[in-house]
Coordinates of C-alpha atoms and ligand atoms in Angstrom, one line a residue:
M1 CA -0.1 -0.1 0.0
N2 CA 1.3 3.4 -1.2
I3 CA 1.1 6.4 1.7
H4 CA 0.9 9.9 0.4
F5 CA 0.9 12.8 2.7
M6 CA -0.2 16.3 2.5
V7 CA 0.2 18.9 4.4
T8 CA -2.8 20.9 4.8
E9 CA -2.6 24.7 4.1
T10 CA -2.0 26.5 7.5
D11 CA -4.3 29.5 8.2
N12 CA -1.4 31.4 10.0
P13 CA -0.6 34.6 7.9
V14 CA 2.7 34.6 5.9
R15 CA 5.2 36.8 8.1
V16 CA 6.7 39.7 6.3
M17 CA 10.2 38.5 7.5
G18 CA 9.3 35.3 5.4
L19 CA 8.8 37.3 2.4
H20 CA 12.2 38.8 2.7
S21 CA 13.7 35.3 3.0
L22 CA 11.9 34.0 0.2
T23 CA 12.8 36.9 -2.2
Y24 CA 16.3 36.0 -1.1
C25 CA 16.0 32.3 -1.8
E26 CA 13.1 30.1 -1.7
R27 CA 14.6 27.2 0.0
L28 CA 15.7 29.7 3.0
Y29 CA 12.1 30.5 3.2
Y30 CA 11.1 26.9 3.2
L31 CA 13.9 26.0 5.6
E32 CA 13.1 29.1 8.0
E33 CA 9.1 29.4 7.9
V34 CA 8.0 25.6 6.9
E35 CA 10.5 23.5 8.4
N36 CA 10.8 26.0 11.7
I37 CA 14.8 25.9 11.3
L38 CA 16.2 29.3 12.8
I39 CA 19.8 29.8 13.6
A40 CA 20.8 33.0 15.2
D41 CA 24.3 33.4 13.7
E42 CA 26.5 36.4 14.4
R43 CA 24.7 38.6 11.5
V44 CA 21.3 38.0 12.8
Y45 CA 22.3 38.7 16.6
A46 CA 23.8 42.1 15.1
G47 CA 20.8 42.9 13.3
R48 CA 18.6 42.0 16.4
N49 CA 20.9 44.3 18.7
F50 CA 20.7 47.1 16.3
H51 CA 16.8 47.1 16.2
E52 CA 17.0 46.9 19.8
E53 CA 18.9 50.1 19.8
I54 CA 16.7 51.8 17.6
R55 CA 13.6 51.2 19.6
V56 CA 14.9 52.3 22.9
D57 CA 16.2 55.6 20.9
N58 CA 13.2 56.3 19.3
Q59 CA 11.2 55.7 22.5
D60 CA 13.4 58.1 24.0
I61 CA 13.0 60.9 21.9
G62 CA 9.0 60.1 21.2
R63 CA 9.1 60.6 17.6
V64 CA 8.5 56.9 16.2
E65 CA 6.3 54.3 16.8
T66 CA 6.6 50.4 16.3
F67 CA 3.7 49.1 14.2
E68 CA 2.2 45.7 14.5
Y69 CA -0.6 44.4 12.4
T70 CA -2.1 41.2 10.6
S71 CA -4.3 41.4 7.6
E72 CA -6.7 38.8 7.3
K73 CA -7.8 40.1 3.7
L74 CA -3.8 39.7 2.6
G75 CA -2.7 36.7 4.9
L76 CA 0.1 38.6 6.3
T77 CA 1.4 39.6 9.5
G78 CA 4.5 41.9 10.4
K79 CA 6.2 44.4 12.5
A80 CA 7.9 47.5 11.2
D81 CA 11.0 48.8 12.4
R82 CA 9.5 52.3 12.4
L83 CA 6.7 54.5 11.0
Q84 CA 7.0 58.1 10.6
K85 CA 4.7 61.0 9.9
R86 CA 6.1 63.1 7.1
D87 CA 3.9 66.2 5.7
G88 CA 0.9 64.6 6.8
V89 CA 1.6 60.8 5.5
W90 CA 3.1 57.8 7.1
I91 CA 6.2 56.5 6.0
P92 CA 7.4 52.9 6.9
Y93 CA 11.0 52.6 7.6
E94 CA 13.3 49.6 7.6
H95 CA 16.8 49.2 9.0
K96 CA 19.3 47.3 7.9
I97 CA 22.9 46.9 9.2
G98 CA 24.7 46.0 6.0
R99 CA 25.4 47.9 3.0
S100 CA 22.8 49.3 0.3
K101 CA 23.5 47.8 -3.2
T102 CA 25.9 50.0 -5.0
S103 CA 26.8 49.9 -8.8
G104 CA 29.1 52.8 -9.5
T105 CA 27.9 56.0 -8.0
E106 CA 24.5 54.6 -8.2
K107 CA 23.1 53.4 -4.6
D108 CA 19.8 51.2 -4.4
A109 CA 18.1 49.1 -2.0
W110 CA 18.2 45.2 -2.5
E111 CA 15.0 43.5 -3.7
P112 CA 14.2 41.3 -0.5
D113 CA 14.4 44.7 1.5
K114 CA 12.2 46.6 -1.3
I115 CA 9.5 43.6 -1.0
Q116 CA 9.8 44.0 3.0
V117 CA 9.1 47.6 3.2
T118 CA 6.3 47.7 0.6
A119 CA 4.7 44.7 2.5
Y120 CA 4.7 46.8 5.7
A121 CA 3.3 49.5 3.7
L122 CA 0.6 47.4 2.8
L123 CA -0.4 46.3 6.1
I124 CA -0.4 50.0 7.1
E125 CA -2.6 51.0 4.2
E126 CA -4.9 48.5 5.2
A127 CA -4.9 49.8 8.9
S128 CA -4.8 53.3 7.9
G129 CA -7.5 53.5 5.0
R130 CA -5.0 55.7 3.2
M131 CA -2.2 54.9 0.4
L132 CA 1.4 55.3 1.2
P133 CA 3.5 56.8 -1.4
E134 CA 7.1 55.5 -0.4
G135 CA 8.9 53.4 2.1
R136 CA 12.4 54.1 3.3
I137 CA 15.4 51.6 4.0
K138 CA 18.2 53.0 6.1
Y139 CA 21.5 51.0 5.6
R140 CA 23.8 51.4 8.3
R141 CA 27.3 50.1 7.1
D142 CA 27.4 52.8 4.6
N143 CA 24.9 55.3 6.2
T144 CA 22.5 55.4 3.2
L145 CA 19.1 55.8 3.0
I146 CA 17.0 55.0 0.1
K147 CA 13.6 55.8 -0.7
V148 CA 11.4 53.2 -2.5
E149 CA 8.7 54.7 -4.3
L150 CA 5.6 52.4 -3.8
N151 CA 4.7 52.1 -7.4
E152 CA 2.6 49.2 -9.5
E153 CA 5.3 47.4 -10.0
I154 CA 6.7 46.8 -6.6
R155 CA 3.2 46.3 -4.9
H156 CA 2.4 43.7 -7.8
K157 CA 5.6 42.0 -6.9
T158 CA 5.2 42.0 -3.2
L159 CA 1.6 40.7 -3.7
A160 CA 2.8 37.8 -5.9
T161 CA 5.4 36.9 -3.2
I162 CA 2.8 36.6 -0.9
E163 CA 0.9 34.1 -3.1
R164 CA 4.2 32.2 -3.9
A165 CA 4.8 32.2 0.0
K166 CA 1.4 30.4 0.4
E167 CA 2.0 27.9 -2.2
I168 CA 5.5 26.9 -0.8
R169 CA 4.3 26.2 2.6
K170 CA 1.9 23.6 0.9
E171 CA 5.0 21.6 -0.3
I172 CA 6.6 18.2 1.5
H173 CA 9.7 18.9 -0.3
R174 CA 12.5 21.5 -0.4
P175 CA 13.0 23.9 -3.1
P176 CA 16.5 23.3 -4.9
V177 CA 19.7 25.3 -3.9
A178 CA 19.8 28.8 -5.3
E179 CA 21.7 29.0 -8.5
N180 CA 23.6 31.9 -7.4
A181 CA 26.2 30.6 -5.0
N182 CA 27.1 33.8 -3.9
L183 CA 23.7 34.2 -1.9
C184 CA 24.9 31.2 0.2
V185 CA 28.0 32.6 1.4
R186 CA 25.9 35.1 3.5
C187 CA 23.3 32.9 4.3
S188 CA 22.8 31.9 8.2
L189 CA 21.2 28.7 7.1
A190 CA 23.8 27.4 4.9
P191 CA 25.2 24.8 7.6
V192 CA 21.7 23.3 7.6
C193 CA 20.9 23.6 3.9
L194 CA 24.7 22.4 2.9
P195 CA 24.3 23.9 -0.7
E196 CA 28.0 23.6 -1.8
E197 CA 27.8 19.8 -1.0
N198 CA 24.6 19.8 -3.4
R199 CA 26.4 21.1 -6.0
S200 CA 29.6 19.1 -5.7
L201 CA 27.4 16.3 -6.6
E202 CA 26.3 17.8 -10.0
D203 CA 29.9 18.8 -10.8
N204 CA 32.8 16.4 -9.7
D205 CA 35.6 19.1 -10.3
Y206 CA 33.7 21.7 -8.1
D207 CA 35.3 22.8 -5.2
A208 CA 33.1 23.1 -2.3
A209 CA 33.5 25.7 -0.1
R210 CA 32.9 24.9 3.7
L211 CA 30.2 27.3 5.0
F212 CA 30.2 26.1 8.7
V213 CA 32.2 26.2 11.5
P214 CA 34.2 23.0 11.6
H215 CA 34.5 22.6 15.4
R216 CA 32.4 22.4 18.5
E217 CA 31.6 25.9 19.5
K218 CA 30.5 25.0 22.9
E219 CA 31.3 22.6 26.1
T220 CA 30.1 19.2 26.6
V221 CA 29.9 19.1 30.1
H222 CA 30.1 15.4 31.9
I223 CA 29.5 15.2 35.7
T224 CA 30.5 11.7 37.3
G225 CA 30.9 10.6 40.8
Y226 CA 28.3 10.0 43.7
K227 CA 27.7 12.7 46.4
T228 CA 27.5 15.1 43.2
R229 CA 25.0 17.6 42.8
V230 CA 24.0 19.8 39.9
S231 CA 21.8 23.0 40.2
K232 CA 21.1 26.3 38.7
K233 CA 23.1 29.2 39.8
G234 CA 21.7 32.4 38.1
E235 CA 22.8 31.9 34.6
T236 CA 25.3 29.2 35.5
V237 CA 25.3 25.3 36.2
E238 CA 26.7 24.8 39.5
I239 CA 28.2 21.4 40.2
I240 CA 28.7 20.7 43.9
K241 CA 31.0 17.7 45.1
N242 CA 31.4 15.9 48.5
D243 CA 34.4 13.8 48.8
D244 CA 34.5 10.9 51.5
Y245 CA 35.5 13.4 54.1
D246 CA 32.7 15.8 53.1
K247 CA 34.9 18.1 51.4
T248 CA 33.2 20.5 49.2
E249 CA 34.5 21.4 45.6
K250 CA 32.5 23.6 43.5
V251 CA 32.6 24.2 39.8
R252 CA 30.0 26.5 37.7
F253 CA 29.6 26.8 33.7
P254 CA 28.0 29.6 32.1
V255 CA 24.9 28.3 30.4
N256 CA 25.6 29.9 27.1
E257 CA 28.9 28.1 26.9
I258 CA 27.4 24.8 27.5
E259 CA 26.5 22.2 24.4
S260 CA 25.0 19.6 26.4
V261 CA 24.8 18.2 30.1
N262 CA 25.5 14.5 30.8
L263 CA 24.9 12.8 34.1
H264 CA 27.0 9.7 34.9
G265 CA 25.7 7.3 37.7
A266 CA 24.2 8.7 40.9
V267 CA 24.5 12.4 40.1
S268 CA 21.5 14.5 41.3
I269 CA 20.1 17.2 39.3
S270 CA 17.6 19.9 40.5
A271 CA 14.1 20.2 39.3
Q272 CA 14.9 23.8 38.4
L273 CA 17.7 23.4 36.3
I274 CA 16.1 20.6 34.4
S275 CA 13.2 23.1 33.4
F276 CA 15.7 25.8 32.7
L277 CA 18.0 23.4 30.4
S278 CA 15.1 22.7 28.6
Y279 CA 13.7 26.0 28.0
Q280 CA 17.5 27.0 26.7
K281 CA 17.4 24.0 24.3
I282 CA 20.2 22.4 26.0
P283 CA 20.2 18.7 26.0
I284 CA 20.5 16.8 29.0
H285 CA 21.9 12.9 29.0
W286 CA 21.8 10.3 31.6
F287 CA 24.1 7.3 32.0
S288 CA 23.7 4.4 34.1
G289 CA 26.8 3.9 36.7
G290 CA 27.5 0.7 34.3
G291 CA 28.2 3.0 31.6
T292 CA 24.8 2.5 29.5
Y293 CA 22.8 5.3 28.1
I294 CA 19.6 5.7 29.5
G295 CA 17.9 8.6 28.1
G296 CA 17.9 12.0 27.2
L297 CA 15.9 15.4 27.3
N298 CA 16.7 16.8 23.9
S299 CA 14.2 19.2 22.4
N300 CA 13.7 20.0 18.9
P301 CA 10.8 22.3 18.0
G302 CA 10.7 21.3 14.4
T303 CA 7.8 21.0 12.5
P304 CA 6.6 17.4 11.0
Q305 CA 7.6 17.8 7.4
R306 CA 11.2 16.2 8.1
K307 CA 9.4 13.1 9.6
I308 CA 6.9 12.8 7.2
R309 CA 9.4 12.7 4.3
Q310 CA 11.6 10.0 6.8
Y311 CA 8.7 7.9 6.7
E312 CA 7.9 8.2 3.3
A313 CA 11.7 7.2 2.3
L314 CA 12.3 4.3 4.8
T315 CA 8.9 2.8 3.9
D316 CA 10.2 2.4 0.4
G317 CA 11.8 -1.0 0.1
K318 CA 14.3 0.5 -2.5
I319 CA 15.4 3.2 -0.5
R320 CA 16.0 1.1 2.4
F321 CA 18.0 -1.3 0.3
Y322 CA 20.0 1.5 -1.0
L323 CA 20.9 3.1 2.1
T324 CA 21.3 -0.4 3.8
K325 CA 24.0 -1.3 1.3
K326 CA 25.7 2.3 1.2
L327 CA 26.0 2.4 4.9
A328 CA 27.4 -1.4 5.3
I329 CA 30.0 -0.9 2.5
A330 CA 30.8 2.4 4.2
K331 CA 31.4 0.4 7.5
C332 CA 33.3 -2.6 6.5
E333 CA 35.7 -0.9 4.3
T334 CA 36.5 1.6 7.2
Q335 CA 37.1 -1.6 9.1
L336 CA 39.1 -2.9 6.6
R337 CA 41.2 0.4 6.2
Y338 CA 42.0 0.3 9.9
I339 CA 43.1 -2.9 9.9
L340 CA 45.4 -2.4 6.6
R341 CA 46.6 0.9 8.3
A342 CA 47.2 -0.7 12.0
T343 CA 49.2 -3.5 10.4
R344 CA 51.0 -1.6 7.8
K345 CA 54.5 -1.3 9.9
S346 CA 54.7 -4.9 11.0
D347 CA 55.2 -8.0 9.1
R348 CA 51.5 -9.1 8.9
A349 CA 51.1 -12.2 10.8
I350 CA 49.6 -15.3 8.7
G351 CA 46.4 -14.9 10.8
Q352 CA 46.1 -11.2 9.9
L353 CA 46.8 -11.8 6.1
E354 CA 44.0 -14.3 6.3
A355 CA 41.6 -12.1 8.0
I356 CA 42.1 -9.0 5.7
N357 CA 41.5 -11.5 2.7
G358 CA 38.7 -12.4 4.1
M359 CA 37.3 -9.1 4.8
R360 CA 38.2 -8.3 1.2
E361 CA 36.2 -11.3 -0.4
N362 CA 33.2 -10.7 1.8
L363 CA 32.9 -6.8 0.8
K364 CA 33.7 -7.9 -3.0
K365 CA 30.6 -10.3 -2.6
M366 CA 28.6 -7.7 -0.9
A367 CA 28.7 -5.3 -3.2
E368 CA 27.2 -7.6 -5.7
V369 CA 24.1 -8.8 -3.7
D370 CA 20.7 -7.4 -4.4
N371 CA 18.8 -8.1 -1.1
V372 CA 19.3 -6.8 2.5
D373 CA 19.5 -10.2 4.2
A374 CA 22.4 -11.0 2.1
I375 CA 24.1 -7.5 3.1
R376 CA 23.4 -8.3 6.8
G377 CA 25.3 -11.7 6.4
Y378 CA 28.3 -10.5 4.8
E379 CA 28.4 -7.4 7.2
G380 CA 27.9 -9.8 10.1
S381 CA 31.0 -12.0 8.7
I382 CA 33.2 -9.0 8.3
A383 CA 32.4 -7.6 11.7
R384 CA 33.4 -11.1 13.2
I385 CA 37.0 -11.3 11.5
Y386 CA 37.4 -7.6 12.5
H387 CA 36.7 -8.3 16.2
Q388 CA 39.0 -11.3 16.0
I389 CA 41.9 -9.6 14.4
I390 CA 41.8 -6.6 17.2
P391 CA 43.7 -8.3 19.9
T392 CA 46.4 -8.9 17.2
L393 CA 46.9 -5.0 17.3
L394 CA 47.6 -4.6 20.7
L395 CA 51.4 -4.4 21.8
P396 CA 53.5 -7.4 23.5
E397 CA 53.7 -5.2 26.5
V398 CA 49.9 -4.7 27.2
P399 CA 49.1 -6.7 30.1
N400 CA 47.1 -9.8 29.5
H401 CA 44.3 -8.4 31.6
M402 CA 43.6 -5.7 28.9
F403 CA 43.1 -7.9 26.1
P404 CA 39.8 -8.7 24.9
N405 CA 38.2 -12.1 24.8
G406 CA 36.1 -11.7 22.0
R407 CA 33.1 -9.1 22.1
T408 CA 31.0 -9.1 25.1
K409 CA 28.2 -6.5 25.5
R410 CA 25.7 -6.8 28.0
P411 CA 27.3 -7.2 30.4
P412 CA 30.9 -6.7 29.2
K413 CA 33.1 -9.3 30.7
D414 CA 36.6 -8.0 30.3
R415 CA 38.1 -4.8 30.8
Y416 CA 38.7 -4.0 26.8
N417 CA 35.1 -4.6 26.5
A418 CA 33.8 -2.7 29.4
I419 CA 35.8 0.6 27.9
Q420 CA 34.5 -0.3 24.5
S421 CA 30.8 -0.4 25.7
F422 CA 31.2 2.8 27.2
L423 CA 32.8 4.7 24.5
Y424 CA 29.9 3.1 22.3
S425 CA 27.5 4.6 24.9
L426 CA 28.8 8.1 24.4
L427 CA 28.7 7.6 20.9
Y428 CA 25.1 6.5 20.9
K429 CA 24.4 9.8 22.9
S430 CA 26.4 11.9 20.5
V431 CA 24.3 10.5 17.2
Y432 CA 21.0 10.6 19.4
Q433 CA 21.7 14.3 19.8
A434 CA 22.8 15.1 16.1
I435 CA 19.4 13.3 15.0
I436 CA 17.2 15.2 17.3
A437 CA 19.2 18.1 16.2
V438 CA 18.5 17.4 12.4
G439 CA 14.5 17.1 13.4
L440 CA 14.4 13.0 12.5
E441 CA 12.7 10.4 14.4
P442 CA 15.3 8.2 15.8
D443 CA 13.3 5.3 16.3
F444 CA 12.7 4.7 12.5
G445 CA 15.8 3.4 11.2
F446 CA 16.6 1.3 7.8
F447 CA 19.7 -1.4 8.6
H448 CA 18.6 -2.2 12.1
T449 CA 15.5 -3.4 13.3
A450 CA 13.5 -2.4 16.6
R451 CA 14.7 -5.5 18.9
S452 CA 16.0 -3.7 21.8
S453 CA 15.3 -0.2 23.7
A454 CA 18.1 1.4 21.5
S455 CA 16.7 3.6 18.7
P456 CA 17.4 1.9 15.1
L457 CA 18.3 5.1 13.2
V458 CA 20.8 6.0 16.0
L459 CA 22.4 2.5 15.9
D460 CA 22.4 2.9 11.9
I461 CA 24.4 6.2 12.0
M462 CA 26.8 4.8 14.6
E463 CA 28.0 2.2 12.0
L464 CA 29.9 5.1 10.3
F465 CA 31.9 6.1 13.5
R466 CA 32.6 3.1 15.7
T467 CA 35.9 2.4 14.3
P468 CA 37.0 6.1 13.8
I469 CA 35.8 7.7 17.0
C470 CA 35.8 4.6 19.6
D471 CA 37.7 1.5 18.1
I472 CA 41.1 3.5 17.1
P473 CA 41.5 5.6 20.2
L474 CA 40.7 2.5 22.3
V475 CA 43.3 0.4 20.9
G476 CA 45.6 3.5 21.0
S477 CA 45.1 4.1 24.9
V478 CA 45.7 0.3 25.4
N479 CA 48.6 0.3 23.6
R480 CA 50.2 3.5 25.3
L481 CA 49.4 1.5 28.9
S482 CA 47.0 4.3 29.8
W483 CA 44.9 2.1 32.0
D484 CA 45.3 1.0 35.5
I485 CA 44.0 -2.6 35.7
K486 CA 42.8 -2.3 39.3
E487 CA 41.8 1.7 39.8
D488 CA 39.8 2.2 36.4
F489 CA 37.6 -0.9 36.7
E490 CA 35.0 -2.3 38.9
I491 CA 34.9 -6.3 38.6
T492 CA 32.5 -9.1 39.7
S493 CA 32.0 -12.4 38.9
E494 CA 29.5 -11.4 36.5
K495 CA 30.7 -8.4 34.7
V496 CA 33.4 -5.8 34.5
W497 CA 32.4 -1.9 34.7
L498 CA 34.6 1.4 34.7
S499 CA 35.1 2.7 37.9
D500 CA 34.4 6.8 38.2
N501 CA 38.3 7.1 37.6
G502 CA 38.3 4.9 34.5
R503 CA 34.9 6.4 33.4
K504 CA 36.8 10.1 33.4
K505 CA 39.6 8.4 31.6
A506 CA 37.1 7.0 28.9
I507 CA 35.4 10.6 28.6
T508 CA 38.6 12.3 28.0
I509 CA 39.7 10.0 25.1
Y510 CA 36.2 10.4 23.5
E511 CA 35.9 14.1 23.7
S512 CA 39.3 14.8 22.6
R513 CA 38.8 12.3 19.8
L514 CA 35.7 14.3 18.8
N515 CA 37.9 17.3 18.5
D516 CA 40.3 15.8 16.1
S517 CA 40.0 17.2 12.6
W518 CA 39.7 15.0 9.6
K519 CA 39.7 16.1 5.8
H520 CA 36.4 14.7 4.1
P521 CA 38.2 12.6 1.3
V522 CA 35.2 13.3 -1.1
L523 CA 34.3 17.0 -0.2
G524 CA 37.9 18.1 0.4
Y525 CA 37.7 20.1 3.5
S526 CA 38.5 19.5 7.1
L527 CA 36.0 19.2 9.9
T528 CA 36.2 17.9 13.5
Y529 CA 34.4 14.0 14.0
Y530 CA 32.1 16.3 16.4
R531 CA 30.7 18.2 13.3
M532 CA 31.0 15.0 10.9
I533 CA 28.5 13.0 13.2
E534 CA 25.9 16.1 12.5
M535 CA 27.1 16.4 8.9
E536 CA 26.5 12.7 8.1
T537 CA 23.1 12.9 9.8
R538 CA 22.1 16.0 7.5
F539 CA 23.4 14.0 4.4
L540 CA 21.1 11.2 5.6
E541 CA 18.2 13.3 5.5
K542 CA 19.3 15.0 2.1
E543 CA 19.1 11.6 0.7
W544 CA 15.4 11.8 0.6
S545 CA 15.0 15.4 0.9
D546 CA 16.7 17.1 -1.6
Q547 CA 19.9 15.4 -2.8
A548 CA 21.0 11.7 -2.7
G549 CA 24.2 10.6 -3.0
L550 CA 26.0 12.4 -0.3
F551 CA 25.5 9.8 2.7
A552 CA 28.2 7.5 3.8
R553 CA 30.8 8.7 1.3
A554 CA 33.6 9.3 3.6
R555 CA 36.2 6.8 4.4
L556 CA 39.3 6.1 6.8
R557 CA 42.2 7.0 4.8
Ligands
LIG601 S1 22.5 28.3 1.8 FE1 21.9 29.1 -0.4 S2 20.5 27.6 -1.2 FE2 20.7 27.3 0.9 S3 19.0 28.6 1.7 FE3 20.7 29.8 1.9 S4 20.7 31.0 0.2 FE4 19.5 29.4 0.0

């Protein structure tokens, strides 16, 4: 049965700001006004502060009113920066922080700004019952005031733009990226839209510019240890820790510098802080004392379009197969490349050579199959070989206690597996957070089935990162003898867990790995693993939203 979804037309009026976006780029309008993705970058903040300054000044000298009006007839709503009466007629003013459009000595207003000021004029005319002759736009950077004549042409364009805005709102699918790449350089939604990546797919020789910050901008806060309380103190998160002798240690983090708060074991958090962080859209994650990811409070006010598209795509058998194959090949090739790289300097033992050949053969067969079960079979075989070969990568000086005895998960039965399971829990959290940020449904995946409490889509995307973000640093840390076989572990006859000390070490290894920069082999620019997780999640969403072919192309070198 085919299910087709339609977004019913919303009765909400179109925002005048939305018309500004639409005139700039239809896709920008869709992302902001339909998908509700708003990123306040520095330019947006600068604009907002500027508007605040204007309002305060103008109120002080008492010559300006802020005008807000909704027209049912036009289906339009907006709030003009300023409205001033000159010679008995009202004139709407719009203030822009940038420069006017300059050609030689001629200065003019930009088209989106003209549409915006005209839209305000249309609202004012309806409210006042009088025609307005002009609008004015003030550009701060070049201190220019442009008068916009409200003639038939601009009025017609503005009305047509309102109608176009209403039409685009009904669409499930995003408009294509702007033809003019220059628009994207100044677009605040470029990190979400990823237009350069689309262009690079259409033209192999295209040199994609990186239009987003390549590293994490805020701090990930991990809180471990019993007798620890976390609460809100003004605009900060305060961590109070008492040791066994009831000596108190206090640390504070300003909320605007925090990316997420992660609570490990018996840490208590105040209800006030939970609600404050949720309001600030800062995710909170809980891990059990044994290192298992319990859950998160992670909100994204996105609209349903993204989830509807995800559902439509992932109920299509062909798309599921295509994505499963891409993912499995990417994962297995990365595992093989790691093994080749890790054994490059040594004379490969016979067992290692056989394992490498086995992985290659399975990969070759996997590339030829046409059904999901066969892919799962080959992927499973390669994973078994991979986990068998890992102990051969450990150096002779590594103590026997640190060697893995196969792969044991729930619960881990040896020290190596205890660290690995905890690193995978941290990775689960990072991927889960990225999925929510992108606005997807974590429980609806394509490769993993819903067999446990773990969300299938999180498990799917994790497959791309287990080796580079968890396995490689783990083997490195074991070979550097970074682990204390007594202090870092808690051992019972049933299971092996990380101690508080061990957890802190693993968190340090994981977070520092996320900060490692890595050059995307296909797109040609560098970014950290932290950003790579979000990027691959966005690429996956693009597979069914606007541009197939970007997901799972990166490989370990
Ligand atoms: S990045 Fe470019 S294509 Fe994407 S929304 Fe912005 S202007 Fe449009």
